[in-house]
Amino acid sequence: MARPKKDTTPKKIHVRKGDTVIVLSGKDAGKKGKVVRTLPTSSRVVVEGVNMIKKHMRPTQQVMQGGIINQEAPLASAKVMLVCSRCGKPTRSLAKTLSNGNVVRACRQCGEVLDK
């Protein structure tokens, strides 16, 4: 029987690279960090200092020193929530249209524009 093909279409993620987020569930629940990378095809994000794993590295041309290194592993984007820069509370983003016609993300609590 043939294996079903993996869906590789990118999905929309509610956070972007550089956003500050808080982890909602799992072993790192309550930790805050900055989004380092987004993986839209698998709906996952890499957050700075969260979901740390130990990786065994072999010495190569790029990494002369082998051994065990700590690095961040991706976690599901549904497990993180955006944190407002002004009020500091976790919030769901709100689409707001500016006077010049641009659509930006805004905080639901205080109305602060989250996009730079």
mmCIF file of C-alpha atoms in Angstrom:
data_model
loop_
_atom_site.group_PDB
_atom_site.id
_atom_site.type_symbol
_atom_site.label_atom_id
_atom_site.label_comp_id
_atom_site.label_asym_id
_atom_site.label_seq_id
_atom_site.Cartn_x
_atom_site.Cartn_y
_atom_site.Cartn_z
ATOM 1 C CA MET A 1 0.000 0.000 0.000
ATOM 2 C CA ALA A 2 1.362 3.424 -0.970
ATOM 3 C CA ARG A 3 2.227 5.898 1.743
ATOM 4 C CA PRO A 4 0.197 9.152 1.607
ATOM 5 C CA LYS A 5 2.191 12.169 0.454
ATOM 6 C CA LYS A 6 3.179 14.750 3.036
ATOM 7 C CA ASP A 7 1.447 18.139 2.677
ATOM 8 C CA THR A 8 4.192 20.682 1.961
ATOM 9 C CA THR A 9 2.000 23.727 1.295
ATOM 10 C CA PRO A 10 2.922 26.630 3.604
ATOM 11 C CA LYS A 11 0.311 27.485 6.238
ATOM 12 C CA LYS A 12 -0.245 30.935 7.727
ATOM 13 C CA ILE A 13 1.346 31.291 11.168
ATOM 14 C CA HIS A 14 0.121 33.979 13.580
ATOM 15 C CA VAL A 15 3.660 34.933 14.694
ATOM 16 C CA ARG A 16 6.642 36.218 12.726
ATOM 17 C CA LYS A 17 10.396 36.191 13.106
ATOM 18 C CA GLY A 18 11.437 38.677 15.802
ATOM 19 C CA ASP A 19 8.131 38.579 17.742
ATOM 20 C CA THR A 20 8.198 38.058 21.503
ATOM 21 C CA VAL A 21 6.042 35.083 22.487
ATOM 22 C CA ILE A 22 5.074 33.131 25.607
ATOM 23 C CA VAL A 23 4.833 29.328 25.657
ATOM 24 C CA LEU A 24 1.357 28.133 26.684
ATOM 25 C CA SER A 25 1.889 24.418 27.337
ATOM 26 C CA GLY A 26 4.512 21.715 27.645
ATOM 27 C CA LYS A 27 7.726 21.486 29.652
ATOM 28 C CA ASP A 28 8.588 25.156 28.974
ATOM 29 C CA ALA A 29 5.139 26.600 29.783
ATOM 30 C CA GLY A 30 5.326 30.230 30.901
ATOM 31 C CA LYS A 31 8.714 30.978 29.334
ATOM 32 C CA LYS A 32 9.091 34.061 27.146
ATOM 33 C CA GLY A 33 11.386 34.289 24.158
ATOM 34 C CA LYS A 34 11.943 35.763 20.722
ATOM 35 C CA VAL A 35 10.967 33.863 17.567
ATOM 36 C CA VAL A 36 14.211 32.917 15.789
ATOM 37 C CA ARG A 37 12.694 31.091 12.820
ATOM 38 C CA THR A 38 9.285 30.032 11.468
ATOM 39 C CA LEU A 39 8.610 26.790 9.605
ATOM 40 C CA PRO A 40 5.288 27.402 7.768
ATOM 41 C CA THR A 41 5.124 24.018 6.015
ATOM 42 C CA SER A 42 4.988 22.187 9.362
ATOM 43 C CA SER A 43 3.287 25.001 11.384
ATOM 44 C CA ARG A 44 6.204 25.185 13.829
ATOM 45 C CA VAL A 45 8.373 27.941 15.291
ATOM 46 C CA VAL A 46 11.824 28.061 16.893
ATOM 47 C CA VAL A 47 11.902 30.237 20.025
ATOM 48 C CA GLU A 48 15.131 31.517 21.602
ATOM 49 C CA GLY A 49 15.980 29.600 24.799
ATOM 50 C CA VAL A 50 12.880 27.373 24.680
ATOM 51 C CA ASN A 51 12.575 23.615 23.957
ATOM 52 C CA MET A 52 16.304 23.035 24.294
ATOM 53 C CA ILE A 53 17.688 19.689 23.120
ATOM 54 C CA LYS A 54 21.136 18.097 23.224
ATOM 55 C CA LYS A 55 22.557 17.285 19.807
ATOM 56 C CA HIS A 56 25.586 15.050 19.260
ATOM 57 C CA MET A 57 27.839 16.682 16.655
ATOM 58 C CA ARG A 58 30.664 15.025 14.749
ATOM 59 C CA PRO A 59 33.695 17.228 13.995
ATOM 60 C CA THR A 60 33.433 18.645 10.441
ATOM 61 C CA GLN A 61 35.085 21.372 8.359
ATOM 62 C CA GLN A 62 32.558 23.952 9.662
ATOM 63 C CA VAL A 63 32.535 22.712 13.289
ATOM 64 C CA MET A 64 36.047 21.661 14.278
ATOM 65 C CA GLN A 65 35.025 20.916 17.871
ATOM 66 C CA GLY A 66 32.644 17.963 18.033
ATOM 67 C CA GLY A 67 30.673 16.873 21.092
ATOM 68 C CA ILE A 68 27.274 17.531 22.611
ATOM 69 C CA ILE A 69 25.717 20.947 21.945
ATOM 70 C CA ASN A 70 22.504 22.521 23.229
ATOM 71 C CA GLN A 71 20.162 23.996 20.639
ATOM 72 C CA GLU A 72 16.540 25.064 20.271
ATOM 73 C CA ALA A 73 14.145 22.610 18.647
ATOM 74 C CA PRO A 74 10.978 23.670 16.801
ATOM 75 C CA LEU A 75 7.676 23.600 18.678
ATOM 76 C CA ALA A 76 4.101 23.836 17.438
ATOM 77 C CA SER A 77 2.984 27.381 16.631
ATOM 78 C CA ALA A 78 -0.318 26.696 18.431
ATOM 79 C CA LYS A 79 1.614 26.377 21.719
ATOM 80 C CA VAL A 80 2.858 29.985 21.623
ATOM 81 C CA MET A 81 1.022 33.275 22.058
ATOM 82 C CA LEU A 82 2.126 36.731 20.971
ATOM 83 C CA VAL A 83 3.142 39.174 23.743
ATOM 84 C CA CYS A 84 2.345 42.888 23.309
ATOM 85 C CA SER A 85 5.395 45.160 23.537
ATOM 86 C CA ARG A 86 3.468 47.997 25.259
ATOM 87 C CA CYS A 87 1.202 46.281 27.803
ATOM 88 C CA GLY A 88 3.329 43.118 28.164
ATOM 89 C CA LYS A 89 0.299 40.802 28.145
ATOM 90 C CA PRO A 90 -0.185 37.722 25.960
ATOM 91 C CA THR A 91 -2.660 38.626 23.245
ATOM 92 C CA ARG A 92 -4.303 37.435 20.081
ATOM 93 C CA SER A 93 -3.519 39.703 17.163
ATOM 94 C CA LEU A 94 -6.142 41.920 15.576
ATOM 95 C CA ALA A 95 -6.013 43.044 11.936
ATOM 96 C CA LYS A 96 -6.176 46.840 11.819
ATOM 97 C CA THR A 97 -6.259 49.004 8.679
ATOM 98 C CA LEU A 98 -4.187 52.194 8.838
ATOM 99 C CA SER A 99 -5.131 55.490 7.192
ATOM 100 C CA ASN A 100 -2.771 54.802 4.267
ATOM 101 C CA GLY A 101 -4.521 51.461 3.539
ATOM 102 C CA ASN A 102 -1.914 49.115 5.035
ATOM 103 C CA VAL A 103 -3.196 46.207 7.138
ATOM 104 C CA VAL A 104 -1.147 45.611 10.311
ATOM 105 C CA ARG A 105 -1.388 43.413 13.414
ATOM 106 C CA ALA A 106 -2.511 45.103 16.629
ATOM 107 C CA CYS A 107 -2.937 44.142 20.309
ATOM 108 C CA ARG A 108 -6.505 43.342 21.328
ATOM 109 C CA GLN A 109 -6.000 44.698 24.876
ATOM 110 C CA CYS A 110 -4.370 48.087 24.273
ATOM 111 C CA GLY A 111 -4.634 48.600 20.496
ATOM 112 C CA GLU A 112 -0.852 48.997 20.025
ATOM 113 C CA VAL A 113 0.386 48.234 16.493
ATOM 114 C CA LEU A 114 2.618 45.115 16.698
ATOM 115 C CA ASP A 115 4.193 45.384 13.231
ATOM 116 C CA LYS A 116 7.187 47.658 12.949
#
